[in-house]
Coordinates of C-alpha atoms (C1' of nucleotides) in Angstrom, one line a residue:
Chain A
X1 CA 14.0 -54.1 2.1
X2 CA 12.3 -57.5 2.2
X3 CA 13.0 -57.6 6.2
X4 CA 10.0 -56.1 7.9
X5 CA 11.9 -55.2 11.2
X6 CA 12.5 -51.7 10.7
X7 CA 15.4 -51.4 13.5
X8 CA 18.1 -50.1 11.3
X9 CA 20.5 -47.1 11.5
X10 CA 20.2 -44.8 14.9
X11 CA 16.7 -44.5 14.6
X12 CA 14.7 -47.1 15.2
X13 CA 11.5 -46.1 13.3
X14 CA 11.7 -42.7 12.2
X15 CA 8.2 -42.5 10.3
X16 CA 6.6 -43.6 13.5
X17 CA 8.7 -41.4 16.0
X18 CA 8.2 -38.4 13.6
X19 CA 4.2 -38.9 13.7
X20 CA 4.2 -39.2 17.6
X21 CA 6.3 -36.3 18.2
X22 CA 4.4 -34.1 15.9
X23 CA 0.9 -35.3 17.2
X24 CA 2.4 -34.5 21.0
X25 CA 3.5 -31.1 19.6
X26 CA 0.4 -30.0 17.7
X27 CA -1.5 -31.3 20.7
X28 CA 0.0 -29.3 23.3
X29 CA 0.9 -26.0 21.2
X30 CA -1.2 -26.2 18.1
X31 CA -0.5 -26.8 14.4
X32 CA 1.1 -23.4 13.7
X33 CA 3.8 -23.9 16.1
X34 CA 4.9 -27.3 14.4
X35 CA 7.7 -26.9 12.2
X36 CA 9.7 -29.6 10.2
X37 CA 12.8 -28.2 11.7
X38 CA 12.2 -28.3 15.3
X39 CA 10.3 -31.6 14.6
X40 CA 13.7 -33.2 13.2
X41 CA 15.1 -31.4 16.2
X42 CA 13.5 -32.9 18.8
X43 CA 13.2 -36.5 17.4
X44 CA 17.3 -36.0 17.2
X45 CA 18.0 -36.1 13.6
X46 CA 19.0 -33.7 11.1
X47 CA 16.6 -31.2 9.2
X48 CA 15.9 -32.9 6.0
X49 CA 15.7 -36.4 7.6
X50 CA 11.8 -36.0 7.6
X51 CA 11.9 -35.5 3.7
X52 CA 12.8 -39.0 3.2
X53 CA 9.8 -40.2 5.2
X54 CA 7.3 -37.9 4.3
X55 CA 7.2 -36.0 0.6
X56 CA 6.5 -32.9 2.6
X57 CA 4.9 -31.2 5.7
X58 CA 1.3 -31.4 3.9
X59 CA 2.3 -35.0 3.6
X60 CA 3.0 -35.2 7.3
X61 CA -0.3 -33.7 8.3
X62 CA -2.5 -35.5 5.7
X63 CA -0.9 -38.9 7.8
X64 CA -1.8 -37.5 10.9
X65 CA -5.5 -36.9 10.0
X66 CA -5.6 -39.8 8.4
X67 CA -4.8 -41.4 11.8
X68 CA -7.4 -39.1 13.3
X69 CA -10.1 -40.9 11.2
X70 CA -8.9 -44.3 12.1
X71 CA -9.0 -43.7 15.8
X72 CA -12.5 -41.7 15.4
X73 CA -13.9 -44.5 13.5
X74 CA -13.0 -47.0 16.0
X75 CA -14.4 -44.9 19.0
X76 CA -17.6 -44.6 17.1
X77 CA -17.7 -48.0 15.7
X78 CA -17.3 -49.4 19.1
X79 CA -20.1 -47.2 20.3
X80 CA -22.2 -48.1 17.5
X81 CA -21.7 -52.0 18.4
X82 CA -23.4 -51.7 22.0
X83 CA -26.9 -53.0 22.8
X84 CA -28.6 -49.5 23.0
X85 CA -32.0 -48.3 22.0
X86 CA -31.5 -46.5 18.9
X87 CA -32.2 -43.0 20.6
X88 CA -29.7 -43.5 23.4
X89 CA -27.3 -45.0 20.5
X90 CA -27.5 -41.6 18.6
X91 CA -27.2 -39.6 21.7
X92 CA -24.0 -41.3 22.9
X93 CA -22.7 -40.9 19.4
X94 CA -23.4 -37.1 19.0
X95 CA -21.9 -36.8 22.6
X96 CA -18.6 -39.0 21.7
X97 CA -18.1 -37.0 18.2
X98 CA -18.2 -33.8 20.1
X99 CA -16.1 -35.3 22.9
X100 CA -13.5 -36.6 20.3
X101 CA -13.3 -33.1 18.5
X102 CA -13.0 -31.2 21.6
X103 CA -10.2 -33.3 23.3
X104 CA -8.1 -34.1 19.8
X105 CA -8.9 -30.5 18.4
X106 CA -5.8 -30.1 16.5
X107 CA -6.1 -33.5 14.9
X108 CA -9.8 -32.9 14.2
X109 CA -8.8 -29.5 12.9
X110 CA -6.5 -31.1 9.9
X111 CA -9.3 -33.8 9.4
X112 CA -12.1 -31.5 8.6
X113 CA -10.4 -28.2 8.5
X114 CA -9.1 -25.7 5.9
X115 CA -5.5 -26.4 6.3
X116 CA -5.4 -29.7 4.7
X117 CA -8.7 -29.7 2.5
X118 CA -8.3 -26.0 1.1
X119 CA -5.1 -24.4 1.6
X120 CA -3.2 -27.9 1.5
X121 CA -3.2 -30.7 -0.4
X122 CA -5.1 -34.0 1.2
X123 CA -3.5 -37.2 0.0
X124 CA -5.4 -39.7 -1.8
X125 CA -5.4 -42.0 1.0
X126 CA -6.7 -39.4 3.5
X127 CA -9.4 -38.7 0.9
X128 CA -10.2 -42.0 0.9
X129 CA -10.3 -42.3 4.7
X130 CA -12.2 -39.6 5.0
X131 CA -15.0 -40.9 2.4
X132 CA -15.2 -44.2 3.8
X133 CA -16.3 -42.2 6.9
X134 CA -18.8 -40.1 5.7
X135 CA -20.1 -43.2 3.8
X136 CA -20.5 -45.3 6.8
X137 CA -21.9 -42.0 8.5
X138 CA -24.8 -41.8 5.8
X139 CA -25.6 -45.6 5.8
X140 CA -26.5 -45.2 9.9
X141 CA -28.2 -42.1 8.9
X142 CA -30.6 -44.0 6.8
X143 CA -30.9 -46.9 9.5
X144 CA -31.6 -44.2 12.0
X145 CA -34.6 -42.6 9.5
X146 CA -36.2 -46.1 9.6
X147 CA -36.0 -45.9 13.4
X148 CA -37.7 -42.8 13.2
X149 CA -35.0 -40.9 14.9
X150 CA -34.4 -38.9 12.2
X151 CA -36.5 -36.9 10.0
X152 CA -37.7 -38.9 6.6
X153 CA -38.5 -35.7 4.9
X154 CA -35.3 -36.1 2.9
X155 CA -32.6 -38.6 1.6
X156 CA -30.2 -40.2 3.9
X157 CA -27.4 -38.2 2.1
X158 CA -29.2 -34.8 2.7
X159 CA -30.3 -35.6 6.4
X160 CA -26.5 -37.0 7.1
X161 CA -25.2 -33.8 5.3
X162 CA -27.2 -31.3 7.6
X163 CA -27.0 -32.9 10.9
X164 CA -23.2 -33.7 10.5
X165 CA -22.9 -30.0 9.5
X166 CA -24.6 -28.9 12.8
X167 CA -22.2 -31.1 14.7
X168 CA -19.5 -29.9 12.9
X169 CA -20.6 -26.1 13.6
X170 CA -20.6 -26.6 17.0
X171 CA -17.6 -28.5 17.4
X172 CA -15.7 -25.7 15.2
X173 CA -17.1 -23.0 17.4
X174 CA -15.2 -24.3 20.4
X175 CA -12.2 -25.7 19.0
X176 CA -11.6 -22.3 17.0
X177 CA -11.8 -20.4 20.0
X178 CA -15.2 -18.5 19.5
X179 CA -17.1 -20.5 22.1
X180 CA -15.2 -20.9 25.2
X181 CA -17.4 -21.7 28.0
X182 CA -17.3 -25.3 27.5
X183 CA -19.6 -25.5 30.9
X184 CA -22.5 -25.0 28.2
X185 CA -21.5 -27.5 25.8
X186 CA -23.5 -30.2 27.4
X187 CA -26.9 -28.1 27.0
X188 CA -26.1 -26.9 23.2
X189 CA -25.5 -30.7 22.7
X190 CA -29.0 -31.8 24.2
X191 CA -30.4 -28.6 22.2
X192 CA -28.9 -29.7 19.1
X193 CA -30.3 -33.3 19.3
X194 CA -33.2 -31.8 19.8
X195 CA -33.3 -29.7 16.8
X196 CA -31.9 -32.7 14.6
X197 CA -33.9 -35.6 15.8
X198 CA -37.7 -36.3 15.0
X199 CA -39.8 -37.7 17.9
X200 CA -38.6 -35.2 20.4
X201 CA -39.9 -32.3 18.7
X202 CA -42.6 -30.2 20.2
Chain B
X1 CA -2.0 16.0 13.1
X2 CA -4.9 18.2 13.9
X3 CA -5.6 18.0 9.8
X4 CA -8.4 15.7 9.0
X5 CA -7.1 15.7 5.3
X6 CA -4.5 12.6 5.3
X7 CA -2.8 13.5 2.0
X8 CA 0.9 13.5 3.1
X9 CA 3.6 11.9 1.6
X10 CA 3.9 10.1 -1.5
X11 CA 1.2 7.6 -0.6
X12 CA -2.1 9.0 0.0
X13 CA -3.6 6.8 2.5
X14 CA -1.7 3.8 3.0
X15 CA -4.0 2.3 6.0
X16 CA -6.6 2.0 3.3
X17 CA -4.6 1.0 0.6
X18 CA -3.2 -1.8 2.8
X19 CA -6.2 -3.1 3.7
X20 CA -8.0 -2.8 0.2
X21 CA -5.0 -4.8 -1.4
X22 CA -4.9 -7.2 1.4
X23 CA -8.8 -7.8 0.9
X24 CA -8.3 -8.3 -2.8
X25 CA -5.1 -10.5 -2.4
X26 CA -6.8 -12.9 0.2
X27 CA -10.1 -13.1 -1.9
X28 CA -8.0 -14.2 -4.8
X29 CA -5.5 -16.2 -3.1
X30 CA -6.4 -17.1 0.1
X31 CA -5.2 -15.9 3.4
X32 CA -2.3 -17.9 3.4
X33 CA -0.8 -16.5 0.4
X34 CA -0.9 -13.1 2.2
X35 CA 2.4 -11.8 3.3
X36 CA 3.4 -8.4 4.6
X37 CA 6.1 -8.1 2.1
X38 CA 4.6 -8.9 -0.9
X39 CA 1.5 -6.4 0.5
X40 CA 4.1 -3.6 0.9
X41 CA 5.4 -4.1 -2.7
X42 CA 2.5 -4.3 -4.2
X43 CA 1.0 -1.2 -2.3
X44 CA 4.4 0.3 -3.6
X45 CA 6.3 0.7 -0.2
X46 CA 9.1 -0.3 1.8
X47 CA 8.9 -4.0 3.4
X48 CA 8.2 -2.5 6.7
X49 CA 6.0 0.8 6.1
X50 CA 3.1 -1.2 7.0
X51 CA 4.1 -1.5 10.6
X52 CA 3.4 2.1 11.2
X53 CA -0.3 1.5 10.2
X54 CA -0.8 -1.8 11.6
X55 CA 1.2 -3.2 14.9
X56 CA 1.8 -6.4 13.1
X57 CA 0.2 -8.8 10.7
X58 CA -2.7 -10.1 13.3
X59 CA -3.7 -6.6 13.7
X60 CA -4.1 -6.0 9.9
X61 CA -6.1 -9.3 9.7
X62 CA -8.3 -8.3 12.8
X63 CA -9.0 -4.8 11.0
X64 CA -9.8 -6.8 7.9
X65 CA -12.2 -8.9 9.9
X66 CA -14.0 -6.2 11.9
X67 CA -14.8 -4.6 8.5
X68 CA -16.4 -7.9 7.5
X69 CA -18.7 -7.5 10.6
X70 CA -19.5 -4.3 9.7
X71 CA -20.4 -4.8 6.2
X72 CA -21.9 -8.5 7.2
X73 CA -24.2 -6.4 9.6
X74 CA -25.6 -4.2 7.2
X75 CA -26.5 -6.7 4.7
X76 CA -28.4 -8.7 7.5
X77 CA -29.6 -5.4 9.2
X78 CA -31.2 -4.4 5.5
X79 CA -32.7 -7.6 5.3
X80 CA -34.4 -7.6 8.7
X81 CA -35.8 -4.2 7.8
X82 CA -37.9 -5.3 4.9
X83 CA -41.5 -5.9 5.3
X84 CA -41.8 -9.8 5.4
X85 CA -43.6 -12.4 7.6
X86 CA -41.2 -13.5 10.1
X87 CA -40.9 -17.0 8.5
X88 CA -39.8 -15.3 5.5
X89 CA -37.7 -13.0 7.1
X90 CA -35.8 -15.8 8.7
X91 CA -35.6 -17.9 5.9
X92 CA -34.0 -15.2 3.6
X93 CA -31.7 -14.3 6.5
X94 CA -30.4 -17.9 6.6
X95 CA -30.0 -17.7 2.8
X96 CA -28.3 -14.5 3.0
X97 CA -25.9 -15.4 5.8
X98 CA -24.7 -18.5 4.0
X99 CA -24.9 -16.3 0.5
X100 CA -22.2 -14.1 2.2
X101 CA -20.1 -16.7 4.2
X102 CA -19.4 -18.4 0.6
X103 CA -19.0 -15.1 -1.1
X104 CA -16.4 -13.4 1.3
X105 CA -14.9 -16.6 2.5
X106 CA -11.9 -15.7 3.4
X107 CA -13.2 -12.9 5.2
X108 CA -15.7 -15.3 6.7
X109 CA -12.8 -17.5 7.8
X110 CA -11.0 -14.1 9.4
X111 CA -14.2 -13.3 11.3
X112 CA -15.1 -16.6 12.9
X113 CA -11.9 -18.7 12.3
X114 CA -9.2 -20.4 14.2
X115 CA -6.5 -18.0 12.5
X116 CA -7.5 -15.0 14.8
X117 CA -9.6 -16.7 17.5
X118 CA -7.5 -19.1 18.3
X119 CA -4.1 -19.2 16.7
X120 CA -3.9 -15.1 16.3
X121 CA -5.0 -12.6 19.0
X122 CA -8.1 -10.8 18.1
X123 CA -8.0 -7.1 19.0
X124 CA -10.4 -5.7 21.4
X125 CA -12.5 -3.6 18.8
X126 CA -12.7 -7.0 16.7
X127 CA -14.1 -9.0 20.0
X128 CA -16.6 -6.1 20.4
X129 CA -17.5 -6.2 17.1
X130 CA -18.1 -9.6 17.3
X131 CA -19.7 -9.5 20.4
X132 CA -22.3 -6.8 19.1
X133 CA -23.3 -8.9 16.3
X134 CA -24.0 -12.1 18.4
X135 CA -26.1 -9.9 21.0
X136 CA -28.2 -8.7 18.0
X137 CA -28.7 -12.3 16.9
X138 CA -29.6 -13.1 20.3
X139 CA -32.4 -10.6 20.4
X140 CA -33.6 -11.6 17.2
X141 CA -34.0 -15.1 18.0
X142 CA -36.0 -13.7 21.1
X143 CA -38.4 -12.4 18.3
X144 CA -38.4 -15.3 16.5
X145 CA -39.3 -17.6 19.3
X146 CA -42.3 -15.3 20.4
X147 CA -43.3 -15.6 16.7
X148 CA -43.0 -19.2 17.2
X149 CA -40.6 -19.7 14.3
X150 CA -37.9 -20.6 16.9
X151 CA -38.6 -23.2 19.2
X152 CA -39.4 -22.1 22.6
X153 CA -37.9 -25.1 24.5
X154 CA -34.7 -23.5 26.0
X155 CA -33.4 -19.7 26.2
X156 CA -32.8 -17.2 23.3
X157 CA -29.3 -17.7 23.9
X158 CA -29.4 -21.6 23.5
X159 CA -31.5 -21.5 20.6
X160 CA -29.1 -18.6 19.1
X161 CA -26.2 -20.7 19.9
X162 CA -27.4 -23.9 18.4
X163 CA -28.9 -22.5 15.5
X164 CA -25.9 -20.2 14.6
X165 CA -23.8 -23.2 15.0
X166 CA -25.7 -25.1 12.7
X167 CA -25.2 -22.3 10.0
X168 CA -21.7 -21.9 10.7
X169 CA -21.0 -25.6 10.1
X170 CA -22.8 -25.6 6.8
X171 CA -21.0 -22.5 5.7
X172 CA -17.1 -23.9 6.9
X173 CA -17.9 -27.2 5.2
X174 CA -18.0 -25.5 2.3
X175 CA -15.4 -22.7 2.9
X176 CA -12.8 -25.4 4.1
X177 CA -13.5 -27.4 1.0
X178 CA -14.8 -30.5 2.3
X179 CA -18.2 -30.1 0.6
X180 CA -17.7 -28.9 -2.8
X181 CA -20.5 -29.4 -4.7
X182 CA -22.6 -26.1 -4.5
X183 CA -25.3 -27.2 -6.2
X184 CA -26.5 -29.1 -3.0
X185 CA -26.4 -26.0 -1.0
X186 CA -29.8 -24.8 -1.4
X187 CA -31.4 -28.1 -0.7
X188 CA -29.1 -28.5 2.5
X189 CA -30.1 -24.7 3.3
X190 CA -34.0 -26.0 3.1
X191 CA -33.5 -28.8 5.4
X192 CA -31.4 -26.8 7.9
X193 CA -34.1 -24.3 8.5
X194 CA -36.6 -27.6 8.7
X195 CA -34.8 -29.2 11.4
X196 CA -34.2 -25.4 13.1
X197 CA -37.5 -24.3 13.0
X198 CA -40.7 -25.0 15.0
X199 CA -43.6 -25.4 12.8
X200 CA -42.3 -27.1 9.6
X201 CA -41.9 -30.1 12.2
X202 CA -43.5 -33.2 10.7
Chain C
dA1 C1' 34.4 -58.4 -0.5
dT2 C1' 31.8 -55.4 -3.5
dT3 C1' 27.9 -53.3 -5.1
dC4 C1' 23.6 -51.3 -4.4
dT5 C1' 20.0 -49.6 -1.9
dA6 C1' 18.1 -46.9 2.1
dT7 C1' 18.9 -43.7 5.1
dC8 C1' 20.9 -39.4 7.0
dT9 C1' 23.6 -34.8 7.0
dT10 C1' 25.6 -30.6 5.6
dG11 C1' 25.2 -26.8 2.6
dA12 C1' 22.2 -23.6 0.3
dC13 C1' 18.3 -20.7 -1.5
dA14 C1' 14.2 -18.1 -1.4
dG15 C1' 11.0 -16.8 1.8
dT16 C1' 8.7 -15.2 6.0
dG17 C1' 7.6 -11.2 10.0
dT18 C1' 9.4 -7.8 12.6
dC19 C1' 12.8 -4.9 15.6
dA20 C1' 16.1 -0.8 15.6
dA21 C1' 18.0 2.9 13.6
dA22 C1' 18.3 6.0 10.0
dA23 C1' 16.4 9.1 6.6
dT24 C1' 12.7 12.1 5.0
dA25 C1' 8.7 14.8 5.1
dA26 C1' 4.9 17.4 6.6
dA27 C1' 3.0 20.0 10.6
dC28 C1' 3.7 22.9 14.3
dT29 C1' 5.8 27.2 17.2
dG30 C1' 8.5 30.9 17.6
Chain D
dC1 C1' 10.3 32.8 7.9
dA2 C1' 13.5 29.5 10.9
dG3 C1' 13.9 25.7 13.7
dT4 C1' 11.9 21.9 16.3
dT5 C1' 8.6 18.6 16.5
dT6 C1' 6.3 14.5 15.0
dA7 C1' 4.5 11.5 11.5
dT8 C1' 5.9 8.7 8.0
dT9 C1' 8.9 5.7 5.3
dT10 C1' 13.6 3.1 4.3
dT11 C1' 17.5 0.3 4.8
dG12 C1' 20.0 -3.0 7.4
dA13 C1' 19.8 -6.9 10.1
dC14 C1' 17.9 -11.3 12.7
dA15 C1' 16.0 -15.3 13.4
dC16 C1' 12.9 -18.7 11.4
dT17 C1' 10.4 -21.2 8.1
dG18 C1' 10.0 -25.6 3.8
dT19 C1' 12.9 -28.0 0.9
dC20 C1' 16.0 -28.6 -2.7
dA21 C1' 20.6 -31.3 -4.4
dA22 C1' 24.9 -33.3 -3.6
dG23 C1' 27.2 -36.1 -0.9
dA24 C1' 28.0 -39.2 3.2
dT25 C1' 27.2 -43.7 5.8
dA26 C1' 25.0 -47.6 7.1
dG27 C1' 23.1 -51.8 6.1
dA28 C1' 21.5 -55.5 2.9
dA29 C1' 22.1 -58.2 -1.6
dT30 C1' 25.2 -60.4 -4.6

DNA sequence: ATTCTATCTTGACAGTGTCAAAATAAACTG
DNA sequence: CAGTTTATTTTGACACTGTCAAGATAGAAT
């Protein structure tokens, strides 16, 4: 087990294969149509093989969600690194956040949804990833407050909580199929930004 | 079948009993722990008896959600009927909305969540109930715009969509167990109102 | 070559939603 | 009242789920 190379047995890297296939399945058919047995079958392995790589289904989903946090973090981090005005930067962030949420809606649901956080049992590393994401968001909120983009009438935590809640709410309405007409999305985003920012206020 | 009285067979009104028991179960243990079989058992009837009153599980959940719309509508309607300043009225509405969402979180989830709207199959009457609720919300938004409570920089529909999304997002974060500390709630509500309203703006 | 360990499979169990067919209970019709 | 129709409920069955325990196998370590 000291070897790093994992090309053993008739399946190169089951852990990875499982995550990839699972990700594809939920992307195409939704998380409720993902079963451990079908997944094993698709990957070409017996029903219980996955259980040697993930404690249970919940653990597999946690791993997927965690991947989501890293990917989302990369996207949003890259964006913040760009040289933009603070205002532009924030605008792009909001757009990118919603784009990610809608394009990876099933992963987003795992990251921030009931399945894992309430009905399920979020793993420690998932909780850590989520906490890290939130923390760095709050730090940026503080910057944005100094730059007068976000309001100063409350702590970074509160402002961060509420503006994130707003984005999240918008994302959810589309993801959950309550709002369907995505043509309206960009206008809603625009309006949401106006609600949440300081300087655009009437 | 012309008789209105439904006290037939050894079970007075199965439909009603099923809804009540189901409601109690999800309130206490979450919707994922509701099974048709256990429900039948608790009500004291065979496994498949419920299927003569509800086409399937989805239909039963739709009925529960629909009840939720009526109850929520009553609460919020009563509130709007009170004699308050528009500002007070809106504030109370927001608070009542979130109070309902958190106190009936499982029903709220059925009303506005993925289970029925995306993963499931919302019944026509559920869709109607939801549409009606939304429509009357938008009408009120228009009033609030005239009263300068909500901003006039966009149509009632857009303002209604975004402010509702904000409330919904806040509700969801608590319901789904992402935010846990309900002590923070009232401060967040306060801040959210500031974000969303016109006249309190800095 | 032998022991050890990581990986995988087979078998099993309890649980799920729900269909089809049979049984029963009440309502309607003569 | 008797006989038929309709509303309600039950029993049996099927395919599917997550996951545990025990055994088989393949590779690593000695």
